[in-house]
Short mmCIF file of C-alpha atoms and ligand atoms in Angstrom, two decimals:
data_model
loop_
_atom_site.label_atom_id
_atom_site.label_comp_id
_atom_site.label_asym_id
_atom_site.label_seq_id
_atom_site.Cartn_x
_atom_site.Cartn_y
_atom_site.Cartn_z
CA UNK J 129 -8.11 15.36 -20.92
CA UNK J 130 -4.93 13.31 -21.12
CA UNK J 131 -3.89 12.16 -17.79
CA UNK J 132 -0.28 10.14 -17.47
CA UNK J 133 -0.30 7.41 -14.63
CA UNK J 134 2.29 6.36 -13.05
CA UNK J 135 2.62 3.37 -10.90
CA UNK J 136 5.53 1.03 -9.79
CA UNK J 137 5.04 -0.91 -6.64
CA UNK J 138 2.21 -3.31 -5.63
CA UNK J 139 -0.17 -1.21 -3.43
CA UNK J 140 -0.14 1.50 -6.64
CA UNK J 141 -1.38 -1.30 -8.86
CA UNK J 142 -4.65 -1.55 -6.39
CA UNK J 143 -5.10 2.14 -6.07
CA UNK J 144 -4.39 3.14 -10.04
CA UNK J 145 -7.20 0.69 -10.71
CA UNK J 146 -9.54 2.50 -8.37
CA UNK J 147 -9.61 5.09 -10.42
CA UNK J 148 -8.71 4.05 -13.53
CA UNK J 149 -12.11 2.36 -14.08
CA UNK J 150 -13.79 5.84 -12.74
CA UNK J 151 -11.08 8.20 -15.39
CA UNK J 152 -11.74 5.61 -18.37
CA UNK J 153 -14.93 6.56 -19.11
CA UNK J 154 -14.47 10.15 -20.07
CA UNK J 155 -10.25 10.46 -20.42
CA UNK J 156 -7.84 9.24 -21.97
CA UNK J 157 -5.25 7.75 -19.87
CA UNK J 158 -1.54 6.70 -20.49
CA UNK J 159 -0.36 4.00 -17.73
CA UNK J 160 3.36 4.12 -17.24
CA UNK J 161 5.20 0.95 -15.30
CA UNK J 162 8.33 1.75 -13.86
CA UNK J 163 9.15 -1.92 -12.87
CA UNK J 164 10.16 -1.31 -9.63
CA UNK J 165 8.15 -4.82 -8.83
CA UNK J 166 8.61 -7.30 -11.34
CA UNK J 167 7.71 -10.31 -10.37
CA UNK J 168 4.81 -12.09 -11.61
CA UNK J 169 3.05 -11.94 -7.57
CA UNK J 170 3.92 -8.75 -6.76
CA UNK J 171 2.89 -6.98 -10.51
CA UNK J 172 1.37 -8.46 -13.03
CA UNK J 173 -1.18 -10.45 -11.14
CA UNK J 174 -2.86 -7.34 -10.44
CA UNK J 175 -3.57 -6.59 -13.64
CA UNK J 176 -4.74 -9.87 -14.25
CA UNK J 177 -7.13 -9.24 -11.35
CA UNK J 178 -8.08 -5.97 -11.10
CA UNK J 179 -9.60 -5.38 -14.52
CA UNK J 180 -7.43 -2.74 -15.13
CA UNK J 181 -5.33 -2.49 -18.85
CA UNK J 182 -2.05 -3.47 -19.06
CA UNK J 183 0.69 -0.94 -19.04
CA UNK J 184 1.55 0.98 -22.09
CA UNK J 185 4.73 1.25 -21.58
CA UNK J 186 7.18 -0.81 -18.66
CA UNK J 187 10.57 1.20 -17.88
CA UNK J 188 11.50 -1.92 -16.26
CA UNK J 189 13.95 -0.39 -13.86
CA UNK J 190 13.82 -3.25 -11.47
CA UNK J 191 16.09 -3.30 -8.05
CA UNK J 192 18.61 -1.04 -6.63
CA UNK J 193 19.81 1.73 -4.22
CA UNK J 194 16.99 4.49 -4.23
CA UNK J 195 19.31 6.89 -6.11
CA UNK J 196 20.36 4.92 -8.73
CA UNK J 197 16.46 3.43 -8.60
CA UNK J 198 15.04 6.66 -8.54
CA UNK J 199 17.50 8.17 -11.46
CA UNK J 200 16.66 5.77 -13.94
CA UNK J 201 12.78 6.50 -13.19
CA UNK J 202 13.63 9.98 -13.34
CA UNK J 203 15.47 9.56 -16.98
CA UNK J 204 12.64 7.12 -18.28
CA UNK J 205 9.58 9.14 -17.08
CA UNK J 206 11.14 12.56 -18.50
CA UNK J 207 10.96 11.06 -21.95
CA UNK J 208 7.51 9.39 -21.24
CA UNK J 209 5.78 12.79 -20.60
CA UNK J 210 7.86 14.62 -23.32
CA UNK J 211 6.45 11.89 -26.07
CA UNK J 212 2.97 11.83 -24.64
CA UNK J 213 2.41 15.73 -23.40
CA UNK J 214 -0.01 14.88 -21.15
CA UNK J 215 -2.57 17.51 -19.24
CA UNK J 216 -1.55 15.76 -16.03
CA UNK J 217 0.53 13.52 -14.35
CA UNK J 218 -0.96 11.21 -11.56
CA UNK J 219 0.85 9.58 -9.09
CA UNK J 220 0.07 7.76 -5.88
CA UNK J 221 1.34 6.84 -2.45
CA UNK J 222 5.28 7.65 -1.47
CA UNK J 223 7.27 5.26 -3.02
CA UNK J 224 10.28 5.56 -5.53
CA UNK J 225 8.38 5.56 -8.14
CA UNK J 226 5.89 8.20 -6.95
CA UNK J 227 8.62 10.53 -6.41
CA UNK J 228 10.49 9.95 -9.18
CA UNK J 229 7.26 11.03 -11.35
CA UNK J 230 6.90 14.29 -9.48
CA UNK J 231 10.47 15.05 -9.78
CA UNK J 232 10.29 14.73 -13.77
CA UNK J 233 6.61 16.66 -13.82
CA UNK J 234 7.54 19.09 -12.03
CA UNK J 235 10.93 19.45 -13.86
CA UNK J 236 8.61 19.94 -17.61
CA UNK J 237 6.08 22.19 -15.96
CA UNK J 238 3.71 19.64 -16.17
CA UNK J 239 0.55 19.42 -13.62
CA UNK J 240 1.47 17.17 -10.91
CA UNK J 241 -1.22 15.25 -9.71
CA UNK J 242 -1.46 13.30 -5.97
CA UNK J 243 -3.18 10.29 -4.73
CA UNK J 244 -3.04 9.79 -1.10
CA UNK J 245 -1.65 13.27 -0.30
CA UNK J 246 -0.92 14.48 3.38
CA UNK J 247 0.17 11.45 5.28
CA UNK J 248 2.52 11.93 7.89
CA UNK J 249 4.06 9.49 10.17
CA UNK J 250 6.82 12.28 11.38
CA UNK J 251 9.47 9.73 11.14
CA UNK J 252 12.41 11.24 8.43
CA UNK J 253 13.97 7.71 8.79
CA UNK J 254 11.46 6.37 6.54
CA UNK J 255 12.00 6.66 2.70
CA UNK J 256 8.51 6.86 2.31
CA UNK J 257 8.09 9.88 4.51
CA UNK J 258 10.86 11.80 2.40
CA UNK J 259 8.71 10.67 -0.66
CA UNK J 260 5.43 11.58 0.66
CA UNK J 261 6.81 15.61 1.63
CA UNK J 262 8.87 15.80 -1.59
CA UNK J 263 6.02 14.85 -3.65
CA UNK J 264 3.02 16.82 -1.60
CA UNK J 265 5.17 19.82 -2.17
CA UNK J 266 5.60 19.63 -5.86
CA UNK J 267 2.30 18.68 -6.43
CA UNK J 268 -0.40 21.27 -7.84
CA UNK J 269 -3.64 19.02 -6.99
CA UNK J 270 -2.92 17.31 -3.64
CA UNK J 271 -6.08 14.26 -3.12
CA UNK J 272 -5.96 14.07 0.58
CA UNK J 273 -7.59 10.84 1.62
CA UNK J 274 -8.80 12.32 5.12
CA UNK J 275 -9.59 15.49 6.66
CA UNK J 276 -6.17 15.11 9.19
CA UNK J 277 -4.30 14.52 5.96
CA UNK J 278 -5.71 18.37 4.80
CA UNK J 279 -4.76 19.44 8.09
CA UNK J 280 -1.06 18.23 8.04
CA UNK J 281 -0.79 19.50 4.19
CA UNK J 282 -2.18 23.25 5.44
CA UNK J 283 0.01 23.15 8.28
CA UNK J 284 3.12 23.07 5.65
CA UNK J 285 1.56 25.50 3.73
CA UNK J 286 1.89 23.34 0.35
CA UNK J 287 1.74 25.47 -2.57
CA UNK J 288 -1.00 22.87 -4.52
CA UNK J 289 -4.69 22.99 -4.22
CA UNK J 290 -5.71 20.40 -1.46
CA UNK J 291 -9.12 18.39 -1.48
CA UNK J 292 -10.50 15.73 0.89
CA UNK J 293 -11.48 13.21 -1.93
CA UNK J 294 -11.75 9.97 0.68
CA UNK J 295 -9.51 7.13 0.25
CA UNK J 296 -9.23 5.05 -2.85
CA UNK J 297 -8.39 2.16 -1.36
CA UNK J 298 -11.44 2.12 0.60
CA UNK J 299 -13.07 1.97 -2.87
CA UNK J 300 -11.15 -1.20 -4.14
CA UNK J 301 -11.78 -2.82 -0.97
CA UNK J 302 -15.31 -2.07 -1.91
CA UNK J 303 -14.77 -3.37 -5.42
CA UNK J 304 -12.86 -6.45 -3.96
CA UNK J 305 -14.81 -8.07 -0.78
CA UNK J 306 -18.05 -9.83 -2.53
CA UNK J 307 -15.41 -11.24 -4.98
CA UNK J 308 -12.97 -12.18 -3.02
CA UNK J 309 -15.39 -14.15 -0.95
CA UNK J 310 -17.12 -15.25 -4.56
CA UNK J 311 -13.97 -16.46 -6.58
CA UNK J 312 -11.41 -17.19 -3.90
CA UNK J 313 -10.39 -20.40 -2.87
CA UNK J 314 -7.69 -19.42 -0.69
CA UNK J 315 -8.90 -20.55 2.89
CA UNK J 316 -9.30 -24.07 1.30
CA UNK J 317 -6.14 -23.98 -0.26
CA UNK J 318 -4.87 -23.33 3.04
CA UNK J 319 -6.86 -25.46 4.91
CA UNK J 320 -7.73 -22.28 7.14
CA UNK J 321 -11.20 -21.67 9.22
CA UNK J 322 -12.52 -18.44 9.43
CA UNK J 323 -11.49 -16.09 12.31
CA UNK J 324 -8.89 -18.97 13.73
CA UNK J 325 -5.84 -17.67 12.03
CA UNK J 326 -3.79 -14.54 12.26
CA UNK J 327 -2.54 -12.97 9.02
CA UNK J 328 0.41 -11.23 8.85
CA UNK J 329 2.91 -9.34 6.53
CA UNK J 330 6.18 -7.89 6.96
CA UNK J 331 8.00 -5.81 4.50
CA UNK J 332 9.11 -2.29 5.69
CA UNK J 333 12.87 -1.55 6.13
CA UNK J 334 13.00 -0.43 9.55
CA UNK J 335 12.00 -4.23 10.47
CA UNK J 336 13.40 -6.12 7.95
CA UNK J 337 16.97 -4.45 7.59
CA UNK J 338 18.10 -5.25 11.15
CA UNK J 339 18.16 -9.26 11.83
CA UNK J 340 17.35 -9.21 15.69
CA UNK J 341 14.29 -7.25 15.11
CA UNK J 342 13.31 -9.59 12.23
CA UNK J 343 13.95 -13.15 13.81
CA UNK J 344 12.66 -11.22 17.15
CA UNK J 345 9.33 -10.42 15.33
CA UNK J 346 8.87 -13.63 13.29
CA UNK J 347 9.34 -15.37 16.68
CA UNK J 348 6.68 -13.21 18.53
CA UNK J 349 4.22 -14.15 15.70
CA UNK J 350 5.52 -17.59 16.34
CA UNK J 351 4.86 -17.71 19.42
CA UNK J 352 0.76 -17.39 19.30
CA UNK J 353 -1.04 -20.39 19.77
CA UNK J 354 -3.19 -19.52 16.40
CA UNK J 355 -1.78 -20.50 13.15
CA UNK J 356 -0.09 -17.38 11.41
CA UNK J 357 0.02 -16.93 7.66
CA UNK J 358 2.39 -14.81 6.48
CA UNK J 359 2.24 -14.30 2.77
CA UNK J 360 5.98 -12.92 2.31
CA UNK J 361 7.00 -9.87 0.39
CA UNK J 362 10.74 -11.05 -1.43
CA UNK J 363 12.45 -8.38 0.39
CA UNK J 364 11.52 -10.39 3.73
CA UNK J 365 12.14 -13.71 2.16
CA UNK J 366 15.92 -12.22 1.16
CA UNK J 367 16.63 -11.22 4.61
CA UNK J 368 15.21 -14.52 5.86
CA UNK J 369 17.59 -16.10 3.72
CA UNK J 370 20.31 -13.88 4.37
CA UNK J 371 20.44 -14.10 8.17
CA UNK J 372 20.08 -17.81 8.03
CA UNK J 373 16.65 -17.74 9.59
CA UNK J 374 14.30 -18.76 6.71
CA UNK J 375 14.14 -22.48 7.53
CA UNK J 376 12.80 -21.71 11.26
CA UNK J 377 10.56 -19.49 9.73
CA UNK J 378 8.79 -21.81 7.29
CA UNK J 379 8.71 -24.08 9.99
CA UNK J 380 6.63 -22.18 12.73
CA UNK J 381 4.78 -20.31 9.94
CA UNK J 382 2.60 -20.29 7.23
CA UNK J 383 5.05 -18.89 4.95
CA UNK J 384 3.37 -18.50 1.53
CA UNK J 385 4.11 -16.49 -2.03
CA UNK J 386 2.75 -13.14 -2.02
CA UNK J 387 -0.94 -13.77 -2.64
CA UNK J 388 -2.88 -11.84 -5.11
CA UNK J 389 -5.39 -9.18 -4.03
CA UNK J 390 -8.79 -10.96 -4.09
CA UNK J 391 -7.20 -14.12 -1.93
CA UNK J 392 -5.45 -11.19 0.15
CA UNK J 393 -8.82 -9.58 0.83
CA UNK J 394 -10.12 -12.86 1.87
CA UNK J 395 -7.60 -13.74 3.86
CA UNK J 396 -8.13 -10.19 5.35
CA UNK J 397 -11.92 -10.42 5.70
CA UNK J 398 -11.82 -13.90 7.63
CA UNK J 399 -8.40 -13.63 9.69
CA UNK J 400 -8.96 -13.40 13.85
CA UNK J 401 -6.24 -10.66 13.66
CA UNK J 402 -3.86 -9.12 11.20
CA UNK J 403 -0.06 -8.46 12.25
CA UNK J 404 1.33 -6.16 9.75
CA UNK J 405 3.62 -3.01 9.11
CA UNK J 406 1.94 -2.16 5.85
CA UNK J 407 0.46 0.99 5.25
CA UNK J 408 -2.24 -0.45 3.27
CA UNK J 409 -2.82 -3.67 5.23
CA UNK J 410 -3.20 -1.64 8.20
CA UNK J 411 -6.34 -0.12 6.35
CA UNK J 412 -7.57 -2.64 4.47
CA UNK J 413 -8.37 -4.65 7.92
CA UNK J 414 -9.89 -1.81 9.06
CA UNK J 415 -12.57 -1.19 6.21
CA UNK J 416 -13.28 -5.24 6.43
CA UNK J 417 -13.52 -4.66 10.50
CA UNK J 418 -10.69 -7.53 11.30
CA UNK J 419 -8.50 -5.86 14.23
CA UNK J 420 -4.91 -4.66 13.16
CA UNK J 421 -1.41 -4.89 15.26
CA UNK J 422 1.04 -2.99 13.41
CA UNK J 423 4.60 -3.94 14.01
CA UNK J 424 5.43 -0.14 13.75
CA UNK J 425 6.35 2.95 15.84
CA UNK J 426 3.74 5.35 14.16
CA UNK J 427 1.48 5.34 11.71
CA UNK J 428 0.34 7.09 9.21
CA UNK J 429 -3.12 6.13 9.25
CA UNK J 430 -3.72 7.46 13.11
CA UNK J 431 -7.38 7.52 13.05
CA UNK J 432 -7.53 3.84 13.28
CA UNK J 433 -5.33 3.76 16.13
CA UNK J 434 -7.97 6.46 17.62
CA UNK J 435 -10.80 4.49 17.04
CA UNK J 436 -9.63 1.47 18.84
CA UNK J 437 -9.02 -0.74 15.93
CA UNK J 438 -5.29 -0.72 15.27
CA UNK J 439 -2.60 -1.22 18.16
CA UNK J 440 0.75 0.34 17.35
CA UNK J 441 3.62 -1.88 18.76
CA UNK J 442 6.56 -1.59 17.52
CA UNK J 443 9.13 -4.34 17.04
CA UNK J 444 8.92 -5.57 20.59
CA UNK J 445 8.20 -8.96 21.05
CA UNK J 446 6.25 -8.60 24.05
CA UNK J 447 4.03 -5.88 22.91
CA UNK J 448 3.07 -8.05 19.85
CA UNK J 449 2.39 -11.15 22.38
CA UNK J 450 0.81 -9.10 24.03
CA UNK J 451 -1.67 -6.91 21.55
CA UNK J 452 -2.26 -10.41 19.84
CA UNK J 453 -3.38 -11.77 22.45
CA UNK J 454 -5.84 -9.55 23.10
CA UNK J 455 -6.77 -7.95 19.82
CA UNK J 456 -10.81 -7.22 20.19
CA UNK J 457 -13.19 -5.61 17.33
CA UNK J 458 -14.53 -2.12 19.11
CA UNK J 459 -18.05 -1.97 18.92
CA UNK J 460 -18.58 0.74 16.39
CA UNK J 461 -16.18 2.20 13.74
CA UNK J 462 -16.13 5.81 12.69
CA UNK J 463 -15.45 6.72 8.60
CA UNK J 464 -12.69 8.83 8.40
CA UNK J 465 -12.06 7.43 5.14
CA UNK J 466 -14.49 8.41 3.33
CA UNK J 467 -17.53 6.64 1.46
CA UNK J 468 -16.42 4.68 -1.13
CA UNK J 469 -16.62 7.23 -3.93
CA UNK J 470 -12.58 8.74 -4.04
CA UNK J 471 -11.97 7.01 -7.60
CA UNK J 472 -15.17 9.67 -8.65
CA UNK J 473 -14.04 12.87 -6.48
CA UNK J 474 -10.26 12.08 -7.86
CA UNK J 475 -12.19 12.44 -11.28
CA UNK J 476 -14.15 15.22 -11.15
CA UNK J 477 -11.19 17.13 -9.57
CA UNK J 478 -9.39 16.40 -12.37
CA UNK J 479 -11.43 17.33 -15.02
CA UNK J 480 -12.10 20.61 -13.13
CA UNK J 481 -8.64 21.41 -12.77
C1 UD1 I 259 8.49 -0.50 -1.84
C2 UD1 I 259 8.24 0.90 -1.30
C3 UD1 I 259 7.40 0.81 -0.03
C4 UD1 I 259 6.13 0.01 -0.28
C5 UD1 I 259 6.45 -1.33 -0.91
C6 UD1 I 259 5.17 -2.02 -1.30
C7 UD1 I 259 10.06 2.50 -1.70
C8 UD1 I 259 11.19 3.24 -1.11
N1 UD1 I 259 9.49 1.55 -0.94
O1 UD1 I 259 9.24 -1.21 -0.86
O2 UD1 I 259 7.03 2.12 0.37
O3 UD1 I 259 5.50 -0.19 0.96
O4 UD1 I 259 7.25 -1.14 -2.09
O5 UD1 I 259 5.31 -3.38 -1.39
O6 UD1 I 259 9.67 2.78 -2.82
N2 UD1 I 259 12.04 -7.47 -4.90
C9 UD1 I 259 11.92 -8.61 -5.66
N3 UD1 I 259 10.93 -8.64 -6.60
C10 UD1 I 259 10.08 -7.62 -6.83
C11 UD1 I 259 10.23 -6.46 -6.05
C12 UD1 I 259 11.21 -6.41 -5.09
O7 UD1 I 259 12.67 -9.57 -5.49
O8 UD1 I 259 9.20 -7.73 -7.71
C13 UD1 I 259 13.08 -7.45 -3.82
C14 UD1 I 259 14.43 -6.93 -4.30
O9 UD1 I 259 15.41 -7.65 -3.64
C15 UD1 I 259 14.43 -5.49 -3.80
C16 UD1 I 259 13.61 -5.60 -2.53
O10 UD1 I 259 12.65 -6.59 -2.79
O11 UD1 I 259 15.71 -5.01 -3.58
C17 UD1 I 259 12.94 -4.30 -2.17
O12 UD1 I 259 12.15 -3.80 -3.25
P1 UD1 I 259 11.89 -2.22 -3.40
O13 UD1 I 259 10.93 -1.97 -4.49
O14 UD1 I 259 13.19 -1.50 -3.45
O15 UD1 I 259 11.27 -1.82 -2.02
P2 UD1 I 259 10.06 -2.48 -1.25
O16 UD1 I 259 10.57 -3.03 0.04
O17 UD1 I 259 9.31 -3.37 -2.14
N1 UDP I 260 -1.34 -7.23 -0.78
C1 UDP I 260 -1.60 -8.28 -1.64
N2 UDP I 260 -0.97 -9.47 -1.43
C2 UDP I 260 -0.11 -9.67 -0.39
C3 UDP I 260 0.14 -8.59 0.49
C4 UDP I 260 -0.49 -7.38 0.26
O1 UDP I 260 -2.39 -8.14 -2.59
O2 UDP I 260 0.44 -10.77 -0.25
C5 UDP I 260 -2.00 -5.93 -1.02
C6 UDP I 260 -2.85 -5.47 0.13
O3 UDP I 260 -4.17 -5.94 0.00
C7 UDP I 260 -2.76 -3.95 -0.01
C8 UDP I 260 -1.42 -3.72 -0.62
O4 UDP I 260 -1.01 -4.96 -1.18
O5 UDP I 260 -3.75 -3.47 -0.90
C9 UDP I 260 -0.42 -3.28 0.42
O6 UDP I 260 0.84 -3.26 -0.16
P1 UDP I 260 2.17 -3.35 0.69
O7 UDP I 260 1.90 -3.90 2.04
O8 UDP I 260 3.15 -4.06 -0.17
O9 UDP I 260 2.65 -1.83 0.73
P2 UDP I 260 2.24 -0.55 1.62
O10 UDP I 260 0.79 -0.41 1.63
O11 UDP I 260 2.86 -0.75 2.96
O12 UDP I 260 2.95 0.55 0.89
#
């Protein structure tokens, strides 16, 4: 079976090589970059790290408004699978780049293949939530990474065969945490002791577009009496820079390069607390039991919330004082992820397709 990947955006580069070492051994798989992340920390460090092969191909469609972004995907990708005629084309999470690879599958009648299917945060605002639907609904083979993702796809009727395959990035975190802690040298780098530092990332629009919520969030984080790394995603650093505030920021915070994904684990694994509105990061300190404040409204990723691990607060600078403050590991953690074994299940699927 030929299978055509397509990935564009950091967390896609973590969750393509989930699987990529599982579809390797019996496929025969075409990656396609779109280059909607470019730079060297937030793409090709991964595949540096991960083990995975480099891209065969780069569209290199860097920055820009999401229609003119998601055209020139669109236009790239449509030759891409007419050249290669692949059996399938695989996609993952709801970004840009995930849609724009639907869009052109679905467009050559070509299977449409999705990785992390049926999350919902109900918020249309998002441009990831108008990826996510889009792309569920075009799909034929929807990989839902939880059974309440299966429920929200049945409960839109999508026309695609859904599965609960678990979550692949519980298996990279899997691949990831004896290695990080193994070949990492970030908390010395950093000069950082285990569980006496809160990590946190910023990224998504809703927080970074609007410069009283973002110097009203940085200061919050500020504001505990732990020392807060915040590896920065360039979008955040822009805005910094744009609204004047970056210089206040470097000074009450650890403000470091995007890190790559074994020193983020680590960083992860041994932080007090994480502080994030990542969809990923928001799991990722879940499966390496560090409690999670998300800077968000909703989530996606509910069950954590549920299972006392995650504390939704919005951009309110109280309610992040607050939930930092008291941030606590729950005594036991459900799996609602999964076991580990979504890179095989996305597979097998696959070839039984
Ligand atoms: C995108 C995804 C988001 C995902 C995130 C992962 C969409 C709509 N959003 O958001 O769902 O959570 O990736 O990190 O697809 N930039 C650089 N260098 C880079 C990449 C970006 O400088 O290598 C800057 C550019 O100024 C760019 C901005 O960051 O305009 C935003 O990048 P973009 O890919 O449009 O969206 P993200 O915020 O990264
Ligand atoms: N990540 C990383 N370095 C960082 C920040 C995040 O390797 O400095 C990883 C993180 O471990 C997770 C993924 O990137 O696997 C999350 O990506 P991001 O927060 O950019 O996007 P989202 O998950 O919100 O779409």
């Amino acid at each position: 079976m030929k299978v055509l990947t397509v990935v564009g955006a950091r967390p896609q580069f973590i969750k393509a090589a989930a699987v990529s070492r599982e579809l390797r051994r019996n496929h025969d798989e075409v990656l396609i970059h779109t280059g909607q992340h470019y730079d060297e920390e937030m793409s090709d460090v991964f595949f540096e790290e991960l083990g995975i092969p480099e891209p065969d191909d780069n569209l290199a469609v860097g920055s820009d408004s999401h229609g003119a972004q998601t055209a020139e995907m669109l236009a790239g990708l449509e030759e891409r699978i007419e050249a290669e005629d692949p059996d399938a084309v695989l996609v993952y999470g709801d970004t840009n780049s995930t849609l724009a690879a639907a869009i052109a599958a679905a467009k050559m009648d070509t299977d449409i293949a999705h990785v992390e299917a049926g999350l919902r945060s109900y918020n249309r605002s998002m441009p990831e939530e108008i990826n996510r639907v889009l792309t569920d609904h075009a799909a034929d083979l929807l990989f839902a990474p939880s059974r309440r993702a299966v429920e929200n796809l049945r409960e839109e009727s999508v026309p695609g065969a859904v599965h609960n395959t678990g979550d692949v990035m519980y298996d990279a975190v899997l691949w990831a945490r004896d290695r990080a802690e193994d070949h990492s040298d970030i908390l010395d780098e950093l000069d950082l002791e285990p569980s006496e530092y809160v990590l946190a990332t910023v990224h998504r629009a809703g927080n970074t577009d609007d410069p009283d919520k973002l110097a009203g969030l940085l200061d919050a984080l500020a504001d505990d009496p732990r020392e807060v790394v915040l590896p920065a995603h360039p979008r955040t650093i822009n805005r910094m820079q744009e609204y004047g505030i970056r210089e206040d920021a470097e000074e009450k915070l650890t403000l470091i390069d995007p890190a790559g994904y074994l020193d983020f684990v680590r960083l992860q694994d041994c932080a007090d607390v994480v502080a994030t509105d990542s969809g990923g990061v928001q799991k990722e300190a879940f499966f390496l039991d560090t409690p999670c404040v998300t800077m968000r409204e909703e989530t996606e990723w509910r069950e954590t919330v549920e299972a006392g691990w995650n504390t939704l607060v919005g951009a309110d600078g109280e309610a992040i004082r607050r939930a930092l403050a008291t941030a606590d590991a729950p005594a036991e953690k459900p799996r609602p992820y999964g076991d580990g074994d979504a890179a095989a299940n996305v597979t097998r699927l696959l070839d039984d397709a």
